[in-house]
CSV table of C-alpha atoms and ligand atoms in Angstrom, one decimal:
chain,number,residue,atom,x,y,z
P,1,MET,CA,0.0,0.0,0.0
P,2,LYS,CA,1.2,3.4,-0.8
P,3,ALA,CA,1.3,5.2,2.5
P,4,PHE,CA,0.9,8.8,1.4
P,5,THR,CA,0.7,11.2,-1.4
P,6,THR,CA,3.2,13.9,-2.0
P,7,LEU,CA,3.1,17.0,-4.1
P,8,ALA,CA,5.8,15.4,-6.2
P,9,SER,CA,3.7,12.3,-7.0
P,10,ILE,CA,0.8,14.5,-7.9
P,11,ALA,CA,3.0,16.6,-10.2
P,12,LEU,CA,4.2,13.5,-11.8
P,13,CYS,CA,0.6,12.5,-12.5
P,14,SER,CA,0.9,9.1,-11.1
P,15,ALA,CA,4.4,7.9,-11.1
P,16,THR,CA,3.6,5.6,-8.2
P,17,ALA,CA,0.2,4.3,-9.2
P,18,ILE,CA,1.3,0.8,-10.2
P,19,SER,CA,3.9,0.3,-7.8
P,20,SER,CA,1.2,0.9,-5.2
P,21,VAL,CA,-0.4,-2.3,-6.2
P,22,ARG,CA,2.6,-4.4,-5.7
P,23,ALA,CA,4.8,-2.6,-3.4
P,24,ASP,CA,5.4,-0.1,-0.6
P,25,CYS,CA,6.8,3.0,-2.3
P,26,HIS,CA,8.1,6.3,-0.9
P,27,ASP,CA,8.9,9.6,-2.6
P,28,LEU,CA,12.1,11.2,-1.3
P,29,MET,CA,13.7,14.6,-1.9
P,30,LEU,CA,17.3,14.0,-0.8
P,31,ASN,CA,20.0,16.4,0.1
P,32,ILE,CA,23.1,15.0,-1.6
P,33,PRO,CA,26.4,16.6,-0.7
P,34,VAL,CA,29.1,16.1,-3.4
P,35,ASN,CA,32.5,17.2,-4.3
P,36,GLY,CA,33.8,16.7,-7.8
P,37,THR,CA,35.3,18.2,-10.9
P,38,ASN,CA,33.4,19.3,-14.0
P,39,TYR,CA,34.7,21.1,-17.1
P,40,ARG,CA,34.5,24.6,-18.5
P,41,LEU,CA,33.7,23.9,-22.1
P,42,ASP,CA,33.8,25.8,-25.4
P,43,ILE,CA,30.1,25.4,-26.0
P,44,LEU,CA,27.4,27.6,-27.4
P,45,ARG,CA,24.7,29.1,-25.2
P,46,VAL,CA,21.1,28.1,-25.9
P,47,ASP,CA,18.4,30.6,-25.2
P,48,SER,CA,16.2,30.0,-28.2
P,49,ASN,CA,15.3,27.4,-30.8
P,50,THR,CA,17.7,29.0,-33.3
P,51,ASP,CA,20.5,28.8,-30.7
P,52,ALA,CA,19.6,25.1,-30.3
P,53,ILE,CA,20.2,24.4,-34.0
P,54,ASP,CA,23.5,26.3,-33.9
P,55,LEU,CA,24.5,24.0,-31.0
P,56,VAL,CA,23.4,20.8,-32.8
P,57,VAL,CA,25.3,21.6,-35.9
P,58,ASP,CA,28.3,22.5,-33.9
P,59,ILE,CA,28.2,19.2,-31.8
P,60,ASP,CA,27.7,17.1,-34.9
P,61,ARG,CA,30.7,18.7,-36.5
P,62,TRP,CA,32.9,17.6,-33.6
P,63,THR,CA,34.7,14.3,-33.9
P,64,SER,CA,32.2,12.1,-32.1
P,65,GLN,CA,33.1,11.0,-28.7
P,66,ASN,CA,36.3,12.9,-28.2
P,67,ILE,CA,35.5,16.4,-27.0
P,68,THR,CA,38.8,16.9,-25.4
P,69,GLU,CA,39.6,19.8,-27.7
P,70,ARG,CA,36.6,21.7,-26.3
P,71,ILE,CA,37.7,21.5,-22.7
P,72,LEU,CA,38.9,25.0,-21.6
P,73,GLY,CA,39.5,24.1,-17.9
P,74,GLU,CA,38.2,22.4,-14.8
P,75,VAL,CA,35.4,23.6,-12.5
P,76,ASN,CA,35.5,22.3,-9.0
P,77,ILE,CA,32.1,21.7,-7.6
P,78,SER,CA,31.3,21.4,-3.9
P,79,ALA,CA,27.6,21.6,-3.3
P,80,THR,CA,24.5,19.9,-1.9
P,81,PHE,CA,22.0,19.1,-4.5
P,82,SER,CA,18.3,18.2,-4.2
P,83,ILE,CA,17.8,14.8,-5.7
P,84,TYR,CA,14.4,13.2,-6.1
P,85,ALA,CA,14.1,9.4,-5.7
P,86,GLN,CA,11.4,6.9,-5.4
P,87,LEU,CA,12.2,4.0,-3.1
P,88,CYS,CA,10.0,0.8,-3.4
P,89,PHE,CA,10.1,-2.3,-1.3
P,90,PRO,CA,8.8,-5.5,-2.8
P,91,GLU,CA,5.8,-7.1,-1.1
P,92,ALA,CA,7.4,-10.5,-1.2
P,93,ALA,CA,10.9,-11.4,-0.1
P,94,LYS,CA,11.2,-8.5,2.3
P,95,ASP,CA,14.2,-10.1,3.9
P,96,LYS,CA,16.1,-10.1,0.6
P,97,HIS,CA,18.4,-7.2,1.1
P,98,ILE,CA,19.4,-6.5,-2.5
P,99,VAL,CA,18.7,-3.1,-3.8
P,100,GLN,CA,18.8,-1.9,-7.4
P,101,ILE,CA,19.8,1.7,-8.1
P,102,LEU,CA,18.4,2.8,-11.5
P,103,SER,CA,20.0,5.6,-13.5
P,104,HIS,CA,17.9,6.8,-16.5
P,105,GLY,CA,19.4,8.2,-19.7
P,106,GLY,CA,19.0,11.5,-21.5
P,107,VAL,CA,15.7,13.2,-22.3
P,108,PHE,CA,13.8,11.1,-19.8
P,109,ASP,CA,13.6,11.0,-16.0
P,110,HIS,CA,13.0,8.1,-13.5
P,111,ARG,CA,9.7,7.3,-15.2
P,112,TYR,CA,11.7,5.7,-18.0
P,113,TRP,CA,11.9,2.7,-15.8
P,114,ASP,CA,8.4,2.6,-14.5
P,115,SER,CA,5.9,2.8,-17.4
P,116,GLN,CA,2.4,3.5,-16.3
P,117,LEU,CA,1.2,2.1,-19.6
P,118,ASP,CA,0.7,-1.7,-19.2
P,119,PRO,CA,3.3,-2.1,-16.4
P,120,ALA,CA,3.4,-5.8,-16.7
P,121,GLN,CA,4.7,-5.5,-20.2
P,122,TYR,CA,6.8,-2.4,-19.9
P,123,SER,CA,7.8,-1.4,-16.4
P,124,TYR,CA,11.3,-2.5,-15.3
P,125,VAL,CA,10.5,-1.4,-11.7
P,126,TYR,CA,7.5,-3.7,-11.8
P,127,ALA,CA,9.6,-6.6,-13.0
P,128,ALA,CA,12.4,-6.0,-10.4
P,129,LEU,CA,9.9,-5.7,-7.5
P,130,ASN,CA,8.2,-8.9,-8.7
P,131,ALA,CA,11.6,-10.6,-8.6
P,132,GLY,CA,12.0,-9.5,-4.9
P,133,TYR,CA,14.4,-6.6,-5.3
P,134,THR,CA,14.2,-3.2,-3.5
P,135,VAL,CA,14.4,-0.4,-6.0
P,136,LEU,CA,15.8,3.1,-5.7
P,137,ASN,CA,14.7,5.0,-8.9
P,138,TYR,CA,16.1,8.5,-8.9
P,139,ASP,CA,16.1,11.6,-11.2
P,140,ARG,CA,19.6,12.4,-12.2
P,141,LEU,CA,20.8,16.0,-11.5
P,142,GLY,CA,19.2,18.5,-13.9
P,143,ASN,CA,16.3,16.1,-14.6
P,144,GLY,CA,12.7,15.5,-13.6
P,145,LEU,CA,12.1,16.7,-10.0
P,146,SER,CA,15.7,17.0,-9.1
P,147,GLU,CA,17.5,20.3,-8.9
P,148,LYS,CA,18.2,22.0,-12.3
P,149,PRO,CA,21.4,23.9,-11.9
P,150,ASP,CA,23.5,25.8,-14.5
P,151,ALA,CA,23.3,23.8,-17.7
P,152,TYR,CA,26.8,24.6,-18.9
P,153,THR,CA,29.2,23.9,-16.0
P,154,VAL,CA,27.1,22.3,-13.2
P,155,ALA,CA,24.6,19.8,-14.7
P,156,GLN,CA,27.4,17.7,-16.3
P,157,ALA,CA,28.1,14.0,-16.2
P,158,PRO,CA,31.3,14.1,-14.0
P,159,ILE,CA,29.5,15.5,-11.0
P,160,GLU,CA,26.7,13.0,-11.6
P,161,VAL,CA,29.2,10.2,-11.0
P,162,GLU,CA,29.7,11.7,-7.5
P,163,VAL,CA,26.0,11.9,-6.9
P,164,LEU,CA,25.6,8.2,-7.7
P,165,GLN,CA,28.5,7.4,-5.4
P,166,VAL,CA,27.0,9.4,-2.5
P,167,LEU,CA,23.5,7.8,-3.1
P,168,THR,CA,25.1,4.4,-3.1
P,169,GLU,CA,27.0,5.0,0.1
P,170,MET,CA,23.8,6.2,1.8
P,171,VAL,CA,22.0,3.1,0.7
P,172,ARG,CA,24.8,0.9,1.9
P,173,LYS,CA,24.9,2.5,5.3
P,174,GLY,CA,21.1,2.8,5.6
P,175,THR,CA,21.3,6.6,6.1
P,176,LEU,CA,19.2,7.6,3.1
P,177,LEU,CA,16.2,8.8,5.2
P,178,SER,CA,18.2,11.1,7.4
P,179,HIS,CA,19.1,13.1,4.2
P,180,SER,CA,15.5,13.5,3.1
P,181,ALA,CA,14.6,17.2,3.0
P,182,ALA,CA,12.7,18.7,5.9
P,183,GLY,CA,9.1,19.2,5.0
P,184,TYR,CA,9.1,16.4,2.5
P,185,TYR,CA,6.8,13.6,3.7
P,186,TYR,CA,7.4,10.0,3.8
P,187,SER,CA,5.9,7.4,6.1
P,188,PRO,CA,7.1,8.1,9.7
P,189,LYS,CA,7.1,4.4,10.2
P,190,LEU,CA,9.5,3.8,7.4
P,191,ARG,CA,12.7,2.0,8.5
P,192,LEU,CA,15.6,1.4,6.2
P,193,PRO,CA,17.9,-1.5,6.6
P,194,ALA,CA,21.5,-1.2,5.5
P,195,PHE,CA,22.0,-3.0,2.2
P,196,ASP,CA,25.1,-4.9,1.6
P,197,LYS,CA,24.3,-5.8,-2.0
P,198,ILE,CA,23.7,-3.0,-4.4
P,199,VAL,CA,23.1,-3.5,-8.1
P,200,HIS,CA,23.4,-0.6,-10.6
P,201,VAL,CA,21.1,-0.6,-13.5
P,202,ALA,CA,21.3,2.1,-16.1
P,203,HIS,CA,20.4,3.3,-19.6
P,204,SER,CA,22.4,5.2,-22.2
P,205,LEU,CA,23.9,8.4,-20.7
P,206,GLY,CA,23.0,6.9,-17.3
P,207,SER,CA,25.1,3.8,-18.3
P,208,GLN,CA,28.1,6.0,-19.2
P,209,ILE,CA,27.8,7.7,-15.8
P,210,THR,CA,27.5,4.2,-14.1
P,211,ALA,CA,30.5,2.9,-16.1
P,212,ALA,CA,32.5,5.8,-14.9
P,213,PHE,CA,31.3,5.0,-11.4
P,214,LEU,CA,32.5,1.4,-11.8
P,215,THR,CA,35.9,2.8,-12.9
P,216,LYS,CA,36.3,5.1,-10.0
P,217,TYR,CA,34.4,3.3,-7.2
P,218,GLY,CA,34.2,-0.3,-8.5
P,219,ASN,CA,34.2,-2.0,-5.1
P,220,GLN,CA,30.9,-0.1,-4.2
P,221,SER,CA,28.9,-2.0,-6.8
P,222,SER,CA,27.8,-5.7,-6.4
P,223,GLY,CA,26.7,-6.0,-10.0
P,224,ALA,CA,25.6,-4.0,-13.0
P,225,ILE,CA,23.3,-4.0,-16.0
P,226,LEU,CA,24.3,-1.4,-18.5
P,227,THR,CA,21.6,-0.9,-21.2
P,228,GLY,CA,21.9,1.2,-24.4
P,229,PHE,CA,25.7,1.3,-24.1
P,230,THR,CA,28.7,-0.4,-25.5
P,231,PHE,CA,32.3,0.3,-25.8
P,232,PRO,CA,33.1,2.5,-28.8
P,233,THR,CA,33.8,0.7,-32.0
P,234,LYS,CA,32.9,3.6,-34.2
P,235,THR,CA,33.6,7.2,-34.3
P,236,GLY,CA,30.7,8.7,-36.2
P,237,PRO,CA,29.0,11.9,-35.2
P,238,PHE,CA,26.9,12.0,-32.1
P,239,LYS,CA,23.7,12.4,-34.1
P,240,ALA,CA,22.5,15.4,-32.1
P,241,SER,CA,20.4,16.4,-35.1
P,242,ALA,CA,18.2,13.4,-34.8
P,243,PHE,CA,16.9,14.7,-31.5
P,244,GLY,CA,15.4,17.8,-33.1
P,245,LEU,CA,16.4,19.8,-30.0
P,246,GLU,CA,14.5,23.0,-29.1
P,247,PHE,CA,15.0,25.4,-26.2
P,248,ALA,CA,13.0,23.7,-23.4
P,249,ALA,CA,11.4,26.8,-21.8
P,250,THR,CA,9.7,27.8,-25.0
P,251,ASN,CA,9.1,24.3,-26.4
P,252,ASN,CA,6.5,23.8,-23.6
P,253,PRO,CA,6.3,26.7,-21.1
P,254,GLU,CA,3.7,24.9,-19.0
P,255,LEU,CA,5.9,21.8,-18.4
P,256,PHE,CA,9.4,23.2,-18.9
P,257,GLY,CA,9.0,26.9,-18.1
P,258,ASP,CA,11.3,26.5,-15.1
P,259,ARG,CA,14.2,25.4,-17.2
P,260,PRO,CA,16.9,28.0,-17.5
P,261,SER,CA,19.3,28.8,-20.3
P,262,GLY,CA,20.9,25.7,-21.9
P,263,TYR,CA,18.1,23.1,-21.3
P,264,VAL,CA,16.9,21.6,-24.5
P,265,VAL,CA,14.3,19.0,-25.4
P,266,PRO,CA,13.4,16.9,-28.5
P,267,ALA,CA,10.8,18.9,-30.3
P,268,THR,CA,8.4,16.2,-31.5
P,269,VAL,CA,7.2,12.7,-30.8
P,270,ASN,CA,8.8,11.6,-34.1
P,271,ASN,CA,12.2,12.9,-33.0
P,272,LEU,CA,11.8,10.5,-30.1
P,273,GLN,CA,10.9,7.8,-32.5
P,274,ASN,CA,14.0,8.5,-34.6
P,275,CYS,CA,16.3,8.1,-31.5
P,276,PHE,CA,14.6,5.6,-29.3
P,277,PHE,CA,12.3,3.3,-31.3
P,278,HIS,CA,12.5,0.8,-34.0
P,279,ARG,CA,10.0,-1.2,-36.1
P,280,TYR,CA,9.6,-2.3,-39.7
P,281,ASN,CA,5.9,-1.5,-39.7
P,282,ALA,CA,2.9,-1.5,-37.3
P,283,SER,CA,2.6,-5.2,-37.3
P,284,ASP,CA,6.2,-5.9,-36.5
P,285,PRO,CA,6.0,-8.2,-33.4
P,286,THR,CA,9.2,-6.8,-31.9
P,287,GLY,CA,8.3,-3.2,-32.7
P,288,PHE,CA,6.2,-0.7,-30.7
P,289,THR,CA,2.7,0.6,-30.6
P,290,GLU,CA,1.5,4.1,-31.3
P,291,GLU,CA,0.3,4.2,-27.7
P,292,ALA,CA,3.8,3.4,-26.4
P,293,LEU,CA,5.3,6.1,-28.6
P,294,ALA,CA,2.7,8.6,-27.4
P,295,TYR,CA,3.5,7.6,-23.8
P,296,ALA,CA,7.2,8.3,-24.4
P,297,GLU,CA,6.3,11.7,-25.6
P,298,SER,CA,4.2,12.3,-22.5
P,299,ILE,CA,7.2,11.6,-20.2
P,300,LYS,CA,10.0,13.2,-22.2
P,301,GLN,CA,12.3,15.6,-20.4
P,302,PRO,CA,14.7,18.3,-21.2
P,303,LEU,CA,18.4,17.8,-20.8
P,304,SER,CA,21.2,20.3,-20.1
P,305,VAL,CA,23.7,21.0,-22.9
P,306,GLY,CA,26.4,20.0,-20.4
P,307,GLU,CA,24.9,16.6,-20.4
P,308,ALA,CA,24.2,16.6,-24.1
P,309,VAL,CA,27.9,16.8,-24.9
P,310,ALA,CA,29.3,15.0,-21.8
P,311,THR,CA,29.5,11.7,-23.4
P,312,ARG,CA,32.5,9.5,-22.9
P,313,GLY,CA,35.0,12.3,-23.7
P,314,LEU,CA,34.2,14.0,-20.3
P,315,LEU,CA,34.0,10.8,-18.3
P,316,LYS,CA,36.8,8.6,-17.2
P,317,ILE,CA,35.5,5.2,-18.3
P,318,GLY,CA,38.2,2.5,-18.4
P,319,TYR,CA,40.1,-0.1,-16.5
P,320,SER,CA,37.9,-1.0,-13.6
P,321,PRO,CA,39.8,-3.7,-11.5
P,322,ASP,CA,37.9,-3.0,-8.3
P,323,PHE,CA,34.7,-4.2,-9.8
P,324,THR,CA,34.2,-7.8,-8.9
P,325,GLY,CA,30.6,-8.5,-9.6
P,326,PRO,CA,28.6,-9.7,-12.7
P,327,LEU,CA,28.1,-7.2,-15.5
P,328,GLN,CA,25.6,-7.5,-18.4
P,329,PHE,CA,25.7,-5.2,-21.4
P,330,TYR,CA,22.1,-5.0,-22.7
P,331,LEU,CA,21.9,-3.7,-26.3
P,332,ALA,CA,18.9,-3.2,-28.4
P,333,GLU,CA,19.3,-4.9,-31.8
P,334,PHE,CA,18.4,-1.9,-33.9
P,335,ASP,CA,19.8,0.9,-31.7
P,336,PHE,CA,20.2,3.9,-34.0
P,337,LEU,CA,22.1,6.1,-31.5
P,338,VAL,CA,24.7,3.5,-30.2
P,339,CYS,CA,25.2,1.2,-33.2
P,340,ASP,CA,24.0,3.2,-36.2
P,341,GLY,CA,20.9,1.1,-36.3
P,342,ASP,CA,22.3,-2.5,-36.0
P,343,CYS,CA,24.1,-3.7,-32.9
P,344,LYS,CA,24.8,-7.3,-34.2
P,345,GLY,CA,28.5,-7.5,-34.6
P,346,ASP,CA,28.9,-3.9,-33.7
P,347,TYR,CA,30.3,-4.4,-30.3
P,348,ASP,CA,33.8,-5.8,-29.5
P,349,PRO,CA,33.4,-8.8,-27.2
P,350,SER,CA,37.2,-8.9,-26.5
P,351,PHE,CA,37.1,-5.4,-24.9
P,352,PRO,CA,35.2,-5.9,-21.7
P,353,PRO,CA,37.5,-8.6,-20.2
P,354,HIS,CA,40.4,-6.1,-20.4
P,355,VAL,CA,38.3,-3.3,-18.8
P,356,TYR,CA,36.8,-5.5,-16.0
P,357,PRO,CA,39.5,-8.1,-15.3
P,358,ASN,CA,37.9,-9.1,-12.0
P,359,ALA,CA,34.3,-9.2,-12.9
P,360,SER,CA,32.7,-12.5,-11.8
P,361,ALA,CA,30.8,-12.7,-15.1
P,362,LEU,CA,30.5,-10.6,-18.3
P,363,GLU,CA,27.7,-11.0,-20.8
P,364,THR,CA,26.3,-9.1,-23.8
P,365,TYR,CA,22.6,-9.6,-24.5
P,366,ILE,CA,21.1,-8.2,-27.7
P,367,ARG,CA,17.4,-7.6,-27.4
P,368,PRO,CA,15.8,-8.7,-30.7
P,369,GLY,CA,14.0,-6.1,-32.7
P,370,ALA,CA,14.2,-3.2,-30.2
P,371,GLY,CA,15.4,0.4,-30.6
P,372,HIS,CA,17.5,2.4,-28.1
P,373,GLY,CA,14.5,2.9,-25.7
P,374,ASN,CA,14.0,-0.8,-25.4
P,375,VAL,CA,11.6,-0.4,-22.4
P,376,LEU,CA,8.8,0.7,-24.6
P,377,HIS,CA,9.0,-2.0,-27.2
P,378,LYS,CA,6.6,-4.9,-27.3
P,379,ASN,CA,7.2,-7.6,-24.9
P,380,ALA,CA,9.9,-5.6,-23.0
P,381,SER,CA,9.4,-7.7,-19.9
P,382,ALA,CA,10.8,-10.8,-21.7
P,383,GLY,CA,14.1,-8.8,-21.9
P,384,TYR,CA,14.0,-7.8,-18.2
P,385,ALA,CA,13.7,-11.5,-17.4
P,386,VAL,CA,17.0,-12.1,-19.1
P,387,SER,CA,18.7,-9.5,-17.0
P,388,LEU,CA,17.1,-10.6,-13.7
P,389,ASP,CA,18.0,-14.2,-14.4
P,390,PHE,CA,21.6,-13.1,-15.1
P,391,LEU,CA,21.8,-11.5,-11.7
P,392,LYS,CA,20.2,-14.5,-10.0
P,393,ARG,CA,22.6,-16.9,-11.7
P,394,HIS,CA,25.5,-14.9,-10.4
P,395,GLY,CA,24.4,-14.6,-6.8
P,396,LEU,CA,22.4,-11.4,-6.7
V,401,NAG,C1,33.7,17.8,0.3
V,401,NAG,O1,34.9,18.5,0.7
V,401,NAG,C2,34.8,19.2,1.9
V,401,NAG,C3,36.0,20.0,2.1
V,401,NAG,O2,37.2,19.3,1.8
V,401,NAG,C4,34.6,18.1,3.0
V,401,NAG,O3,34.5,18.7,4.3
V,401,NAG,C5,33.4,17.3,2.7
V,401,NAG,O4,33.3,16.2,3.6
V,401,NAG,C6,33.4,16.7,1.3
V,401,NAG,N1,32.1,16.1,1.0
V,401,NAG,C7,32.0,14.9,0.4
V,401,NAG,C8,30.6,14.4,0.2
V,401,NAG,O5,32.9,14.2,0.1
V,402,NAG,C1,41.1,13.2,-28.0
V,402,NAG,O1,41.7,14.4,-28.4
V,402,NAG,C2,42.9,14.8,-27.7
V,402,NAG,C3,43.3,16.1,-28.2
V,402,NAG,O2,43.3,16.2,-29.5
V,402,NAG,C4,44.0,13.7,-27.8
V,402,NAG,O3,45.1,14.0,-27.1
V,402,NAG,C5,43.4,12.4,-27.3
V,402,NAG,O4,44.3,11.3,-27.5
V,402,NAG,C6,42.1,12.0,-28.0
V,402,NAG,N1,41.5,10.8,-27.4
V,402,NAG,C7,41.0,9.8,-28.1
V,402,NAG,C8,40.4,8.8,-27.2
V,402,NAG,O5,41.0,9.8,-29.3
V,403,NAG,C1,40.3,21.8,-8.3
V,403,NAG,O1,40.7,21.1,-7.2
V,403,NAG,C2,42.0,20.4,-7.4
V,403,NAG,C3,42.2,19.5,-6.2
V,403,NAG,O2,41.6,19.9,-5.1
V,403,NAG,C4,43.0,21.5,-7.6
V,403,NAG,O3,44.3,20.9,-7.8
V,403,NAG,C5,42.6,22.4,-8.8
V,403,NAG,O4,43.6,23.4,-8.9
V,403,NAG,C6,41.3,22.9,-8.6
V,403,NAG,N1,40.9,23.6,-9.9
V,403,NAG,C7,40.4,24.8,-9.9
V,403,NAG,C8,40.0,25.3,-11.3
V,403,NAG,O5,40.1,25.5,-8.9
V,404,NAG,C1,36.3,0.3,-1.4
V,404,NAG,O1,37.7,0.6,-1.4
V,404,NAG,C2,38.0,1.8,-0.7
V,404,NAG,C3,39.4,2.2,-0.9
V,404,NAG,O2,40.2,1.0,-0.7
V,404,NAG,C4,37.6,1.6,0.8
V,404,NAG,O3,37.9,2.8,1.5
V,404,NAG,C5,36.1,1.3,0.9
V,404,NAG,O4,35.8,1.0,2.2
V,404,NAG,C6,35.8,0.1,0.0
V,404,NAG,N1,34.3,0.0,0.0
V,404,NAG,C7,33.7,-1.1,0.1
V,404,NAG,C8,32.2,-1.1,0.0
V,404,NAG,O5,34.3,-2.2,0.2
V,405,NAG,C1,5.6,-5.6,-42.2
V,405,NAG,O1,6.9,-5.9,-42.4
V,405,NAG,C2,7.2,-7.2,-42.5
V,405,NAG,C3,8.8,-7.4,-42.4
V,405,NAG,O2,9.3,-6.6,-43.5
V,405,NAG,C4,6.6,-7.8,-43.7
V,405,NAG,O3,6.8,-9.2,-43.7
V,405,NAG,C5,5.1,-7.6,-43.6
V,405,NAG,O4,4.5,-8.1,-44.8
V,405,NAG,C6,4.8,-6.1,-43.4
V,405,NAG,N1,3.3,-6.0,-43.1
V,405,NAG,C7,2.6,-5.0,-43.6
V,405,NAG,C8,1.2,-5.0,-43.2
V,405,NAG,O5,3.0,-4.2,-44.4
V,406,NAG,C1,42.1,-7.6,-10.0
V,406,NAG,O1,42.9,-8.4,-10.8
V,406,NAG,C2,44.2,-8.0,-10.9
V,406,NAG,C3,44.9,-8.9,-11.9
V,406,NAG,O2,44.3,-8.7,-13.1
V,406,NAG,C4,44.8,-8.2,-9.5
V,406,NAG,O3,46.2,-7.8,-9.5
V,406,NAG,C5,44.0,-7.3,-8.5
V,406,NAG,O4,44.5,-7.5,-7.2
V,406,NAG,C6,42.6,-7.6,-8.6
V,406,NAG,N1,41.8,-6.7,-7.8
V,406,NAG,C7,40.8,-7.0,-7.0
V,406,NAG,C8,40.1,-5.9,-6.3
V,406,NAG,O5,40.4,-8.2,-6.9
V,407,NAG,C1,8.2,-12.4,-25.8
V,407,NAG,O1,9.5,-12.8,-25.7
V,407,NAG,C2,9.8,-14.1,-25.4
V,407,NAG,C3,11.3,-14.3,-25.2
V,407,NAG,O2,12.0,-13.6,-26.2
V,407,NAG,C4,9.2,-15.0,-26.5
V,407,NAG,O3,9.4,-16.3,-26.1
V,407,NAG,C5,7.7,-14.7,-26.6
V,407,NAG,O4,7.2,-15.4,-27.6
V,407,NAG,C6,7.4,-13.2,-26.8
V,407,NAG,N1,6.0,-13.0,-26.7
V,407,NAG,C7,5.4,-12.3,-27.6
V,407,NAG,C8,3.9,-12.0,-27.4
V,407,NAG,O5,5.9,-11.7,-28.5
């Protein structure tokens, strides 16, 4: 039973509705203190749709994933950020103290993982709870209900690695609730155990941030599922133009009017289709429905330009000897963004063993038929079963 309703869950129009059927869910607004180093970048400012196109053309002109030449200097950040998270306990297996921390990708927030449209088919949260895991599903910095700081130097991927580390440490120590903001309501009876097993699950930009976390803080993760991510085998352009980015505050003043300079959002539902979906035609059994596409549009979110360019070039992703858990790379077969539309044979299976020499298991799974946003393709739950089974087979 969901114990309470918060302003946040009302604002989200229901983010917790389903989970309430199957689990005990709590909305948290956490104060997360972090120290870290971002970059000062040679990057265009965006205060209009015209600026957004200038930016897109500029980004796509850069040589793909190496933006080193655009780094002007470092910016040290020492701050406490408001981070929204939803914490759900499974009804069953309450004594199974394994928690999954979910990091969404770009242009979505935590709702990416928890579809309110046919949750049994699409919601990863629903699947993980059913399998007995506790789930912490948060909005990354600059996204959803979390704080939206300066888009150029603060809302960048490097500091988000530190946010993930602090969240992970709070979960491990059982101190999450003592960091929940005053005046934000959660059930007073809520008690949090300390979790000794923490699995990190992520999508796309969230996977890059999580991979950087495994490189820097590998011993703090018990296992990981990285979706929509593979090691670079190609150096094509980033495909920023496929997103059809517009300045968020004017794209939808009602929803995104609070976004300052430098927050951008895909203009139309078909821009989302271009980047996140795949099917041959409407009857493709591994494709998607119009309803699922419309649902994606209803939950899309702006991202900061600092995030838009902060792909691997700004993150230290590499040799991760301290990570000793199982790791699954989960690719969508027809991922346009990651594999130019076809991931079969587009990843290098010899690469991960060098990067994760002490991982207990390494596996790449290719989800047949899906596009980059695999969670909203038909029969998505059959893919989740593959990941959850992988974790169980390897002790998590
Ligand atoms: C950040 O740095 C300050 C000053 O060195 C230190 O007091 C604080 O504990 C650090 N915070 C975190 C989360 O590491
Ligand atoms: C990225 O560019 C910088 C500067 O040109 C260069 O030193 C570095 O080796 C490049 N990195 C990769 C991964 O290509
Ligand atoms: C950031 O902090 C590091 C280490 O604390 C320091 O060496 C560096 O000079 C600082 N950079 C800036 C731009 O202040
Ligand atoms: C990970 O390693 C660091 C550095 O050796 C250590 O301080 C920390 O306690 C370790 N954390 C865990 C969860 O083992
Ligand atoms: C849809 O595409 C598939 C695969 O190309 C094809 O076999 C099928 O005939 C198409 N169906 C329709 C209704 O066009
Ligand atoms: C990881 O493996 C290397 C050898 O590849 C070994 O030297 C190192 O001690 C291992 N680290 C951990 C944390 O197990
Ligand atoms: C869903 O996927 C599973 C596993 O890939 C497959 O066996 C099943 O037939 C699929 N169901 C539908 C309705 O497509």
